[in-house]
XYZ file of C-alpha atoms in Angstrom:
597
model
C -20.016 -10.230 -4.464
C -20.874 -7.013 -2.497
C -18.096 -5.883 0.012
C -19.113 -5.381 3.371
C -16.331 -2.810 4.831
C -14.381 -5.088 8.513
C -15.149 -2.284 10.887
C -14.932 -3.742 13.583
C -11.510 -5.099 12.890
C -10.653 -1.862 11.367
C -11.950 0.185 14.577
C -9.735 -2.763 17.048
C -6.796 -2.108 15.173
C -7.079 1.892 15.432
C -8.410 1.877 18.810
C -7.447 -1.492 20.967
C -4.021 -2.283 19.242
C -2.468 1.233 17.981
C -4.540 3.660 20.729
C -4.950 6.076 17.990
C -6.579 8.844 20.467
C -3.719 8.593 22.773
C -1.312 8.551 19.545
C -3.120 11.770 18.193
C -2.252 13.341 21.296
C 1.267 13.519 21.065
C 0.875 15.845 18.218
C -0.419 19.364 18.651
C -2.105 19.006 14.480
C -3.842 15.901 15.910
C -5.114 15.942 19.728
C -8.477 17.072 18.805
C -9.216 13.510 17.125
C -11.364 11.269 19.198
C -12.373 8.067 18.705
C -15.933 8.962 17.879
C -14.149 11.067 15.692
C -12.068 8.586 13.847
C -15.309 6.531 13.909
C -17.462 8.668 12.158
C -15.467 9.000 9.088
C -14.791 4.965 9.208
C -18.607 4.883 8.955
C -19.069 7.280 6.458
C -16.305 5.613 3.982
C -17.867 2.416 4.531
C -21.373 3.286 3.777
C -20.117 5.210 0.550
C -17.983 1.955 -0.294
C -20.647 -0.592 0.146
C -23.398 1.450 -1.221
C -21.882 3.527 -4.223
C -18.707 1.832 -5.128
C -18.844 -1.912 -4.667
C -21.840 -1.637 -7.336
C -19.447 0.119 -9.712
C -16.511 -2.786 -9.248
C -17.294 -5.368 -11.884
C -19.262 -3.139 -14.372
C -16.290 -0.822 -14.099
C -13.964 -3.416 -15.148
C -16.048 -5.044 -17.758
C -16.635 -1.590 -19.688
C -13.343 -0.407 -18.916
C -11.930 3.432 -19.931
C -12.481 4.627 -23.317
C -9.761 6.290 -25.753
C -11.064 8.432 -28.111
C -9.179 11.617 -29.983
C -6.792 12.251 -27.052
C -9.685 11.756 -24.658
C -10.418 9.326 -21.630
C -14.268 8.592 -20.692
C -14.398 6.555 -17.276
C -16.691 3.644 -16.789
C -20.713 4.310 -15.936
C -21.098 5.771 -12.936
C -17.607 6.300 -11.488
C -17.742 10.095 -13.059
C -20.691 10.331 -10.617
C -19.301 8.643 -7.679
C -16.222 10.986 -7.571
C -18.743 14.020 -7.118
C -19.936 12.257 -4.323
C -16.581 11.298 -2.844
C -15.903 14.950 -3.092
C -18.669 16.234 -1.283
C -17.877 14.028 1.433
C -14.903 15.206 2.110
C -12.402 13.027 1.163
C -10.228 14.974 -0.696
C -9.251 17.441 1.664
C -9.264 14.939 5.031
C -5.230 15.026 5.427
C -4.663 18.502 3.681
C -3.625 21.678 5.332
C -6.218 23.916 6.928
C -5.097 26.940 4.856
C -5.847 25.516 2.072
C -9.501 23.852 2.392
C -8.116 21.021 3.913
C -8.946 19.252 7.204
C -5.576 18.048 8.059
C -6.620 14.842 9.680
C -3.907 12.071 10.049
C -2.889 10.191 7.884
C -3.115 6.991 9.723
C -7.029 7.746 9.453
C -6.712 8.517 5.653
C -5.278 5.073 5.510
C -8.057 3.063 7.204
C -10.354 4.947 4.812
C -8.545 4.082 1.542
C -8.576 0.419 2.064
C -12.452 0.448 2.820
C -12.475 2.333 -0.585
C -9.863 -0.106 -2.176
C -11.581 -2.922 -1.132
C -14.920 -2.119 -2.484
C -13.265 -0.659 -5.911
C -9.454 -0.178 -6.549
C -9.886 1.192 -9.652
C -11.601 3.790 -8.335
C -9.829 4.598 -5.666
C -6.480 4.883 -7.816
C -8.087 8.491 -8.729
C -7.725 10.127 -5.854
C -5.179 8.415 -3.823
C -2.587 9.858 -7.144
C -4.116 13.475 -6.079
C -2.883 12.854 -2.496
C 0.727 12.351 -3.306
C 0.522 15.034 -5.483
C -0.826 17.331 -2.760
C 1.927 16.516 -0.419
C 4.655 17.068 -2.606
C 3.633 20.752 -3.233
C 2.778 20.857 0.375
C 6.431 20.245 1.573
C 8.491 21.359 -1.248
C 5.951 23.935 -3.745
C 6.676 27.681 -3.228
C 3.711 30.110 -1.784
C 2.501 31.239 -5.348
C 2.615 27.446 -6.277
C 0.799 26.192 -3.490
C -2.248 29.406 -3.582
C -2.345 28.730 -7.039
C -2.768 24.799 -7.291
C -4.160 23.052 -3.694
C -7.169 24.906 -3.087
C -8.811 22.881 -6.083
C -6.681 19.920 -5.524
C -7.685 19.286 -2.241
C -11.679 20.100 -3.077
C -11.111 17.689 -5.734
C -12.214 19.939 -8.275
C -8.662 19.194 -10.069
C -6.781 15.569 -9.589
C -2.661 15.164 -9.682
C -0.600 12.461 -10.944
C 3.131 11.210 -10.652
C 4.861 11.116 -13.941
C 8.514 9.033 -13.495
C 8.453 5.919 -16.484
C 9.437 6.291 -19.750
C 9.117 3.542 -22.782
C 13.140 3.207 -22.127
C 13.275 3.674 -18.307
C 11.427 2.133 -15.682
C 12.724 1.982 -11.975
C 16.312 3.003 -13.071
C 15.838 7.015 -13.215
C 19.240 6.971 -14.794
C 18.066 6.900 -17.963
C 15.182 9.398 -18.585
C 15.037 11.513 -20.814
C 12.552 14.004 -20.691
C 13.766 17.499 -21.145
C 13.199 21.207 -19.436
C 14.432 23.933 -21.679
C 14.584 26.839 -19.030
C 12.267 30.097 -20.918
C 12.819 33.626 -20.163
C 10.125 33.923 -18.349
C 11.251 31.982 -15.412
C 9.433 28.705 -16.845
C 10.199 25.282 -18.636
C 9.398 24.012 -21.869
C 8.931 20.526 -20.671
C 9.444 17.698 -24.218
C 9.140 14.323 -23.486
C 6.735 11.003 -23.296
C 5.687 9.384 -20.203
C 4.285 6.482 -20.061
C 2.235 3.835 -17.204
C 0.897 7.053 -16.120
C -1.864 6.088 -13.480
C -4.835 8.585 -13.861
C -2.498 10.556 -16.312
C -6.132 11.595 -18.419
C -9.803 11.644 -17.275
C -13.334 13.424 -17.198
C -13.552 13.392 -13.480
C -12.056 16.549 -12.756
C -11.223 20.347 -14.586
C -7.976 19.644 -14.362
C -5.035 17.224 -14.228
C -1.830 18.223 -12.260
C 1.141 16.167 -13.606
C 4.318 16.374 -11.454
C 7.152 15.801 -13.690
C 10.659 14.369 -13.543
C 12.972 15.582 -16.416
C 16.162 16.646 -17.245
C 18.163 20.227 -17.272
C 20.206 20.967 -19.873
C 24.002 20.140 -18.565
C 22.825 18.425 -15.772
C 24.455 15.883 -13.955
C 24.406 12.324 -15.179
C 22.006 9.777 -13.642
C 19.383 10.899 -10.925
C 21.281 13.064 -9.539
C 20.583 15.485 -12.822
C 17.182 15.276 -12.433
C 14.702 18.031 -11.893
C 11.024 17.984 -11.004
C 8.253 20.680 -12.677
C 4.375 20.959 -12.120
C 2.609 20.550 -15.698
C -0.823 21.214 -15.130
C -3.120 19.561 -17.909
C -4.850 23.184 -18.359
C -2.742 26.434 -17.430
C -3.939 28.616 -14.229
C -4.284 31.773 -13.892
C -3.512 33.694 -10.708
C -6.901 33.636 -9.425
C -6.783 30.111 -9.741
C -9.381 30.085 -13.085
C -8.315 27.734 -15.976
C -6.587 29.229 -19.057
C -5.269 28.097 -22.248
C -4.630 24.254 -22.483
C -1.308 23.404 -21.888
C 0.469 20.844 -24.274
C 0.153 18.344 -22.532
C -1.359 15.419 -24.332
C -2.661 11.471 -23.947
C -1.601 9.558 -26.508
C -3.456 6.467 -25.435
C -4.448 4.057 -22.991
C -2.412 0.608 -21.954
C -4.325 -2.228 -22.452
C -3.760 -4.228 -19.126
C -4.696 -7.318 -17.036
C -6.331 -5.691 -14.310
C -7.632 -2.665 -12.777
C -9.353 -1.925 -16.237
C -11.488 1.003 -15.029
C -8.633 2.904 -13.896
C -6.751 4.701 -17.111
C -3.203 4.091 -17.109
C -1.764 6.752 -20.013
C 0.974 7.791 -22.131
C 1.400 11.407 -21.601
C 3.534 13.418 -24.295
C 4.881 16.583 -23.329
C 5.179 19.061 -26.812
C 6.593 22.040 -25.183
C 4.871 21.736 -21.952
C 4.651 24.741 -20.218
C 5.792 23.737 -16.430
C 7.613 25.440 -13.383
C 10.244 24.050 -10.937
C 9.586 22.436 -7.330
C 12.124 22.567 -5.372
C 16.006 23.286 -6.145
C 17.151 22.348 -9.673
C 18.876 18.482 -9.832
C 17.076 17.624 -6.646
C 13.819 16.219 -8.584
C 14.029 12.762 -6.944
C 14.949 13.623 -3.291
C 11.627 16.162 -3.668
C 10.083 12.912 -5.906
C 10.391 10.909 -2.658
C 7.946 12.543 -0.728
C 5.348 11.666 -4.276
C 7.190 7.813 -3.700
C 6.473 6.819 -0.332
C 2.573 8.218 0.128
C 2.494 5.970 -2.990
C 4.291 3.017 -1.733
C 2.290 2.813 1.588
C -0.958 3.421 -0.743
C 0.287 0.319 -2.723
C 0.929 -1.962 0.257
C -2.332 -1.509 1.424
C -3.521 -2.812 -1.909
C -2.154 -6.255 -0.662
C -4.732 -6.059 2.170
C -7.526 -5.127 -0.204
C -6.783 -8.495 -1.909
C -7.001 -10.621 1.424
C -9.840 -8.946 2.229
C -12.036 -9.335 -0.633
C -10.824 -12.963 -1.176
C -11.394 -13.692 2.607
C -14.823 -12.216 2.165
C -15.829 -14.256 -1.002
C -14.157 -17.787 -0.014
C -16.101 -17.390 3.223
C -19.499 -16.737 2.020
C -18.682 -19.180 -0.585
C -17.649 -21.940 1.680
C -20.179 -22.005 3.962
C -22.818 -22.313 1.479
C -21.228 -24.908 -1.021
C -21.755 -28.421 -0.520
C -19.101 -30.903 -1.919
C -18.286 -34.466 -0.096
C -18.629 -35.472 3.688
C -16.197 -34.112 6.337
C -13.788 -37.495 7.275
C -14.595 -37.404 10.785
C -18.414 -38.004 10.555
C -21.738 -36.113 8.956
C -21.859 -32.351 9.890
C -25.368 -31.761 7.648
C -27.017 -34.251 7.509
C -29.935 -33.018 6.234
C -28.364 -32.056 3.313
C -26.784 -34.066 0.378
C -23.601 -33.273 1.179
C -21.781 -30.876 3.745
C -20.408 -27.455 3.035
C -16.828 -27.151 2.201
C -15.760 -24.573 5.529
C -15.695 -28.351 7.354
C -12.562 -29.283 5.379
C -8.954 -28.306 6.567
C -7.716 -27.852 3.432
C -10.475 -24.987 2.974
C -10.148 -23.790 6.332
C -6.441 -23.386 6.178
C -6.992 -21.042 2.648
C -9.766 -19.404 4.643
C -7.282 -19.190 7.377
C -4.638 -17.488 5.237
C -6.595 -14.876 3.617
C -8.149 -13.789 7.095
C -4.771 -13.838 8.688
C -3.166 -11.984 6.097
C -6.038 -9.486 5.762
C -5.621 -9.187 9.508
C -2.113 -8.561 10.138
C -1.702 -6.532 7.142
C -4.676 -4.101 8.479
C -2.509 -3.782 11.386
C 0.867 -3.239 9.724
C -0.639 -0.733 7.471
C -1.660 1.196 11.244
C 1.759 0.376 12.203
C 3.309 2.390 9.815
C 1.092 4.878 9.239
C 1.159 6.080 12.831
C 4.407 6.778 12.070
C 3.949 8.202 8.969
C 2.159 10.879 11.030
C 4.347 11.364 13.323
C 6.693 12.255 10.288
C 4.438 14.596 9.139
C 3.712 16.886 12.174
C 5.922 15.595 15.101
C 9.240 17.375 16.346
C 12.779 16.318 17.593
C 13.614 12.738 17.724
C 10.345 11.603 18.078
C 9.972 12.753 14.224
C 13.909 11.261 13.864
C 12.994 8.033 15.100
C 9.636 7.490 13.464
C 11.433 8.585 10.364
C 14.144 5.666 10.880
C 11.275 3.256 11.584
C 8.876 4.182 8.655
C 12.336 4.143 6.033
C 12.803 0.561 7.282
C 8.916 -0.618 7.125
C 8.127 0.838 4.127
C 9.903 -1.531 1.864
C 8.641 -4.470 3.991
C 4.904 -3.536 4.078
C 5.347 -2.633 0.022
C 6.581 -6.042 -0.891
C 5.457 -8.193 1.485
C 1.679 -7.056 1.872
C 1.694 -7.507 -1.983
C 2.733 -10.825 -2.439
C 0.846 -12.215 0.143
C -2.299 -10.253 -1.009
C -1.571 -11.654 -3.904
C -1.412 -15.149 -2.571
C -4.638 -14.927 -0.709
C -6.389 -13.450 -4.172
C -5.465 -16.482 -6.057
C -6.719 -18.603 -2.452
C -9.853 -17.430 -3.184
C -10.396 -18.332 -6.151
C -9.213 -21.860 -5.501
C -11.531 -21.655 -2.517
C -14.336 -21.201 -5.131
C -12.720 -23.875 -7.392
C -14.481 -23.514 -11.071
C -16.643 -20.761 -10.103
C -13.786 -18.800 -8.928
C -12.600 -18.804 -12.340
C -15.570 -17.302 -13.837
C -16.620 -13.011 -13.548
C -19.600 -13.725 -11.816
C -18.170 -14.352 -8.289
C -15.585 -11.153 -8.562
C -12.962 -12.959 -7.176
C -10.453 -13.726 -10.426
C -10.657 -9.926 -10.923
C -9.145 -9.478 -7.468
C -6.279 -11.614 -8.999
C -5.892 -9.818 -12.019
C -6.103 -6.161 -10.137
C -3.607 -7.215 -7.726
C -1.247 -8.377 -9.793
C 0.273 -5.304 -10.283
C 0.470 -4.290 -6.760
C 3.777 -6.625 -6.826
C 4.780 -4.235 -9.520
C 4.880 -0.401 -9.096
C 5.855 2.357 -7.199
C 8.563 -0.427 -7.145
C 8.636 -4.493 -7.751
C 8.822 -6.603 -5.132
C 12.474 -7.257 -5.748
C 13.341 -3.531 -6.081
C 12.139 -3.311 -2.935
C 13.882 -6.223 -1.079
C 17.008 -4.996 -2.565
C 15.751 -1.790 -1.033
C 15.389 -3.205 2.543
C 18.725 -4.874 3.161
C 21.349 -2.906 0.576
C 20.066 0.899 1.595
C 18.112 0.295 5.116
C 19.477 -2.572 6.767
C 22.975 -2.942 5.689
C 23.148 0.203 4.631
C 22.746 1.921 8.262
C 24.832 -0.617 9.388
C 22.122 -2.371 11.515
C 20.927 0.476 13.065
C 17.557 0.819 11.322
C 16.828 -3.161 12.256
C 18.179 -2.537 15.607
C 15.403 0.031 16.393
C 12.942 -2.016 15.618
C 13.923 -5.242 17.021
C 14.817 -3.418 20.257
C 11.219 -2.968 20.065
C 9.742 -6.520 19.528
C 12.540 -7.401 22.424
C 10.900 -4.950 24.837
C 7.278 -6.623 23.986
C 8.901 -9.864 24.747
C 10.365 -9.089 28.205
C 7.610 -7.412 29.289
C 5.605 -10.176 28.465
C 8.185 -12.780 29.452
C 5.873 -14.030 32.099
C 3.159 -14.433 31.170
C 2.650 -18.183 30.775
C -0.289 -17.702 28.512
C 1.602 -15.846 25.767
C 4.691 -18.187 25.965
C 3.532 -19.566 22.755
C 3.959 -16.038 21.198
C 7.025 -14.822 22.501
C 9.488 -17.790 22.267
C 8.856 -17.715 18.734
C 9.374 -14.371 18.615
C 12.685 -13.869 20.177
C 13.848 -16.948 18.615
C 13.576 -14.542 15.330
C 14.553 -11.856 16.440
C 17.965 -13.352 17.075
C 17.612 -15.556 13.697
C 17.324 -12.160 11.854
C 20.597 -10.806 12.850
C 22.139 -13.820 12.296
C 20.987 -13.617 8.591
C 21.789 -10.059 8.356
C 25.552 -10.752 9.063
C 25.797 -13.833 7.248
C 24.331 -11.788 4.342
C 26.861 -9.083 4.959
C 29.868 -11.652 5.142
C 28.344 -13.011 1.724
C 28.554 -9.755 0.110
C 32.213 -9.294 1.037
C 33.072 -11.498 -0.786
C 30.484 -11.263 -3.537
C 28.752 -7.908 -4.082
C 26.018 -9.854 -5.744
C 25.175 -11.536 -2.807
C 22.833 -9.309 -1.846
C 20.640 -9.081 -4.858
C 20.521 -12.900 -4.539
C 19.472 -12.683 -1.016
C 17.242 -9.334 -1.051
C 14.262 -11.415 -1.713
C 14.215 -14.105 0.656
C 15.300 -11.469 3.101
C 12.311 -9.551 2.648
C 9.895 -12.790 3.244
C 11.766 -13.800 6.133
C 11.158 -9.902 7.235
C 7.777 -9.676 6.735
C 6.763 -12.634 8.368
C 8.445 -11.542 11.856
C 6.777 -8.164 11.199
C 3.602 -9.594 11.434
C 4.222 -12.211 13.617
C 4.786 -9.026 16.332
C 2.014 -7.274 15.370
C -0.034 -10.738 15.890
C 1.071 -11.072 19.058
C 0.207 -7.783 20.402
C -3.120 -9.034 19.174
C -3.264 -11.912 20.370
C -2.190 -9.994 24.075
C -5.238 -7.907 23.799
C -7.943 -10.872 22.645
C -6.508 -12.890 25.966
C -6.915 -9.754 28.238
C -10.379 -9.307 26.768
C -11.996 -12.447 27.196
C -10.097 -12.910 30.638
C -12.056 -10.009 31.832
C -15.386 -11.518 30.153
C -15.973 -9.137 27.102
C -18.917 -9.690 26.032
C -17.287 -10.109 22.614
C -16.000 -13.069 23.279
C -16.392 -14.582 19.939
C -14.711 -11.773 18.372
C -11.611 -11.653 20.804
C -11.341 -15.676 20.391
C -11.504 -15.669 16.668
C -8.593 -13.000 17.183
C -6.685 -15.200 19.352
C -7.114 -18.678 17.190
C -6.023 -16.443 13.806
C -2.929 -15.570 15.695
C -2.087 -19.262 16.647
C -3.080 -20.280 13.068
C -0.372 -18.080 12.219
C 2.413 -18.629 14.566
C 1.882 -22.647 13.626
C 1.371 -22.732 10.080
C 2.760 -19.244 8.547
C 5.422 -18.297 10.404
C 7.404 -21.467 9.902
C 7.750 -20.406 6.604
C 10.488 -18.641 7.516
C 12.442 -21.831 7.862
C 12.761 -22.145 3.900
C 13.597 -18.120 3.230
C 16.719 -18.968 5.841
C 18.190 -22.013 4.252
C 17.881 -20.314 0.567
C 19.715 -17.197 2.128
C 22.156 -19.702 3.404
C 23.307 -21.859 0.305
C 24.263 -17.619 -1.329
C 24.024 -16.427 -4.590
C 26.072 -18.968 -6.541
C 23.422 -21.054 -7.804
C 22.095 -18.066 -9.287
C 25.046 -17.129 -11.222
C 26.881 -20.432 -12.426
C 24.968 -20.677 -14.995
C 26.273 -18.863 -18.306
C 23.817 -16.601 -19.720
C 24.173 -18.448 -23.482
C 23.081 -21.837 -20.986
C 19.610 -20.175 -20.347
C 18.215 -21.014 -23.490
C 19.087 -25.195 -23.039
C-alpha cells in the first residue's frame, strides 16, 4: 500500500471547520499565516510523504535498526530521507526566529506530522522527539543553553530525546533513581540507566540531546525531588562545535512488536557530564512542557492508524469480490460482487473513516489551542490553557484506542490477506499498539482526566468546555435540519455531569472509585468530544451543499459520516454509563489469592 496524504480533508478541517487564518490572527507570532500559506507546506509534506517515505514504511520495518558495539544503523534509506526532511524545513517550522527557526504554529506542525506519520511512523518518531526537546529549552533553558544547543537542533543537524523510564520505574516518577552529583564546576555528573528511550541512539544526526530526569543528592522524596539536566550525546563547545564524547552510552536496542525502524534504547549514564534546566527539584513541572508536545504527538498517532486502515480497507474493498449483495446483483458481469456492497464492510469502512475524520479534527481542536498557549496573552492564554489540560488526556487515550480499533478493522476488512506483510495493514496494528502505551497508558490517562482535571478543578475544567458545546447547541437550536445533531448532543452534555457527580459521590465513599471508573469515563468523554466536533461538520457540509458547492460529493460524504456516527458510534456511550453506574465493587471483591482460580 502507498499512502496518499487526505488533503482535502486535512485543508477543510484547518480552513472550513477551525478558520485557521482568522485563528492566526489573534496572535501577533501568527497573523502573517495565510491559507495559501498553510497550504503550501500541507503540499510540500505530502509530496515528501508519498514520494520519499511511504516507500521506506515496510522495508523499514522488515530490516529494522541495527545494534552493533554501542552503535545504531537505521534502516535503508531513512538516513537519507532525514537530509531531505531537513532541507525542507521541517525542523525549524515551529522554532523561534532567533534561533533558525520559522516559528510557525503549531497547529500547522500538527497537520504536517500526521501526513508524515501516516506515510511512516517510524520515521517520523525522529524528529517529532527533537521537537519536545526544543521546546523545553525554549521555555525553561538559560541564554548560554539555548545559543549553545537550538541553532543545530532546530536545523536538524543534532536530534533530542526525553529520557524519564527506568528498568524499575515506569509512569510512577517516584521511584527513579538516576543520580546528579553536583561538580565544582557548576555541572552534574549524571549515573544512571534509562531505558524505552525513543530515538535515544542513531546515525541521522551529529548529535543526540538527551534531557534527563534524575535525582539531587538530599532531595525530596518522590517527584517532587526530581531535577532535570541536558546530556548531550557529544559535549559542545561554546561556538557550538562538537567536543569530546560525553559518557553517555547505548547499551542496546528493545526488541519490540512494532515500529521496528524506529530505535527504542537503553541509555547508561557513567558520569555523564550534564547541566541543570530550570530550578533544582522542579525537573517534572519543567518535564511537562517535554510531556504534553509528546502526548498530543501520540494522539495523533491514533489518527495515523484510521487513516492508513481506512485507506487500505477501501482500496481493498472495492476491488475484492466475495458473494452476492442480499438485495440483488450489483456486478453482474463479474463472478461475484465486491465486498464495499456489504454492511458489515461498510460499517468497518465506516468506522475507520469516521474515526480518521473526527480525530483529524480533534487533533486541530486542540492544537489551536495549544498555540494559543504558546504565544497568546491574558485569559485568552488562561482559558486555552484550561481547555488544552482537559483535552489532552482525552485526545491521548481516546484517539489511541480507537486508532487502534480501526487498525485491527482493517485488517479484518482484508480478511486473510490482511494478515499477511504484503498489504501493510497488520503492521499498522502492530505500530499502533503502543500508541495506547506511552507518554502515558490509556488508563494513566483516564485516571488523569477525571481525578486531576475534572474532579480535580471541581468541574470547572468540564464546565468550560461544555459551556461551549451548549452555546453550539442554542445557536443552532433551530435549525430543523441539524435537530438530529443537537438533541443528541445536549442530551450528553447533561448525561456527563450526571456521571461526573455520581462518580464523585462514589469516591466518597470509596477512594477507589475513581480508578474503577477513570476508564469508562474517558470513552464516554471522547465520544461526546467528537460527536461536537462532528456536528460542527456536519453544520458546514449542510451549508455547503445548500448553497450548491460544487463539491457536493465531498460535503455529502461529510454529512452521511457524521450521521453514521451519531447512529451507530455514539450510542456506545450507553454501555460506558451503565459500567460507571454498577462502581468499583466488582472490581475489588475478588481476593487477590482468588485470581489465580
Amino acid at each position: 500500500m502507498q499512502y496518499k496524504a487526505p488533503l482535502r480533508d486535512i485543508k477543510f478541517v484547518m480552513h472550513e471547520l477551525l478558520d485557521s487564518t482568522a485563528h492566526y490572527q489573534t496572535m501577533n507570532d501568527y497573523a502573517h499565516v495565510e491559507a495559501d500559506i498553510v497550504d503550501s507546506y500541507l503540499e510540500t509534506a505530502a509530496s515528501f510523504a508519498e514520494n520519499e517515505l511511504s516507500p521506506l514504511n515496510q522495508s523499514g520495518d522488515a530490516e529494522g535498526c541495527h545494534f552493533s558495539n554501542g552503535e545504531v544503523t537505521t534502516p535503508k534509506g531513512f538516513k537519507e530521507a532525514y537530509k531531505q526532511y531537513c532541507e525542507l524545513g521541517f525542523t525549524s517550522l515551529t522554532a523561534e526566529e532567533e534561533f533558525g527557526g520559522q516559528n510557525m504554529p503549531m497547529s500547522l506542525n500538527s497537520a504536517i506530522s500526521e501526513i508524515i506519520g501516516t506515510a511512516n511512523w517510524s520515521f517520523g518518531m525522529y524528529p517529532g522527539l527533537s521537537e519536545g526537546c526544543m521546546a523545553t529549552l525554549e521555555h525553561h533553558g538559560t541564554d548560554e543553553q539555548k545559543q549553545k544547543y537550538l541553532p543545530n537542533l532546530i536545523a536538524g543537524d543534532w536530534t533530542g530525546v526525553m529520557c524519564l523510564t527506568e528498568p524499575q520505574c515506569g509512569s510512577d516518577l517516584n521511584l527513579v533513581r538516576t543520580k546528579a552529583e553536583p561538580n565544582d564546576d557548576g555541572t552534574y555528573n549524571i549515573k544512571g540507566s534509562k531505558i524505552w528511550i525513543s530515538a535515544g541512539e542513531h546515525d541521522m544526526s551529529d548529535n543526540i540531546i538527551h534531557i534527563v530526569l534524575a535525582r539531587l543528592p538530599n532531595a525530596p522524596a518522590g517527584t517532587k525531588g526530581l531535577s532535570l539536566f541536558v546530556v548531550p550525546k557529544f559535549m559542545v563547545n561554546d561556538d557550538q562545535s562538537l567536543g569530546a564524547r560525553n559518557a553517555v552510552s547505548c547499551g542496546s536496542i528493545e526488541h519490540k512488536m512494532g515500529i521496528k525502524a524506529s530505535a527504542t534504547c537503553v541509555i547508561n549514564y557513567d558520569g555523564a557530564t550534564g547541566f541543570l534546566i530550570g530550578e533544582e527539584n522542579r525537573g517534572l513541572n519543567v518535564m511537562f512542557t517535554f510531556m504534553n508536545v509528546a502526548r498530543i504527538g501520540t494522539a495523533i498517532q491514533g489518527v495515523t492508524a484510521a487513516q492508513f486502515a481506512f485507506q487500505g480497507g477501501l482500496a481493498f474493498a472495492k476491488d475484492r469480490l466475495a458473494f452476492r449483495s442480499l438485495d440483488g446483483t450489483k456486478a453482474p458481469e463479474k463472478p461475484a460482487d465486491p465486498i464495499i456492497v456489504h454492511p458489515a464492510v461498510r460499517d468497518m469502512l465506516l468506522t475507520t473513516k469516521a474515526f480518521a475524520e473526527g480525530g483529524r479534527a480533534l487533533i486541530g481542536y486542540m492544537s489551536q489551542f495549544a498555540d494559543t498557549v504558546a504565544k497568546g496573552e491574558g485569559e485568552a492564554q488562561e482559558y486555552a490553557n484550561q481547555m488544552l489540560s482537559l483535552l489532552t488526556p482525552i485526545g491521548k487515550a481516546f484517539l489511541t484506542e480507537t486508532g487502534l480499533e480501526a487498525a485491527g478493522h482493517g485488517v479484518q476488512i482484508l480478511g486473510g490477506s490482511g494478515f499477511c506483510t504484503e498489504y501493510g495493514l497488520e503492521q499498522n496494528v502492530r505500530d499502533t499498539t503502543i500508541s495506547c502505551i506511552y507518554e502515558g497508558t490509556t488508563q494513566i490517562q483516564s485516571l488523569d482526566l477525571i481525578g486531576r482535571k475534572v474532579l480535580g478543578s471541581q468541574g470547572k475544567l468540564l464546565v468550560n468546555f461544555t459551556n461551549v458545546i451548549q452555546q453550539f447547541c442554542d445557536d443552532n437550536k433551530d435549525n430543523e435540519a441539524m435537530e438530529q445533531f443537537i438533541t443528541p448532543l445536549l442530551n450528553h452534555i447533561k448525561q456527563w455531569g450526571e456521571l461526573t457527580t455520581e462518580i464523585g459521590k462514589q469516591a466518597a465513599e470509596n477512594p477507589e472509585a475513581v480508578g474503577g471508573a477513570a476508564v469508562d469515563y474517558m470513552y464516554f468523554s471522547g465520544y461526546v468530544t467528537q460527536a461536537y466536533l462532528w456536528a460542527r461538520m456536519a453544520l458546514i457540509a449542510q451549508t455547503e451543499i445548500a448553497k450548491g458547492n460544487s463539491e457536493h460529493a465531498f460535503y455529502d460524504a461529510k454529512l452521511k459520516t457524521a450521521q453514521f456516527y451519531f447512529t451507530k458510534l455514539l450510542p456506545r456511550t450507553t454501555t460506558y454509563a451503565q459500567r460507571i453506574s454498577t462502581g468499583v465493587e466488582p472490581y475489588m471483591s475478588m481476593d487477590v489469592e482468588q485470581f489465580a482460580f
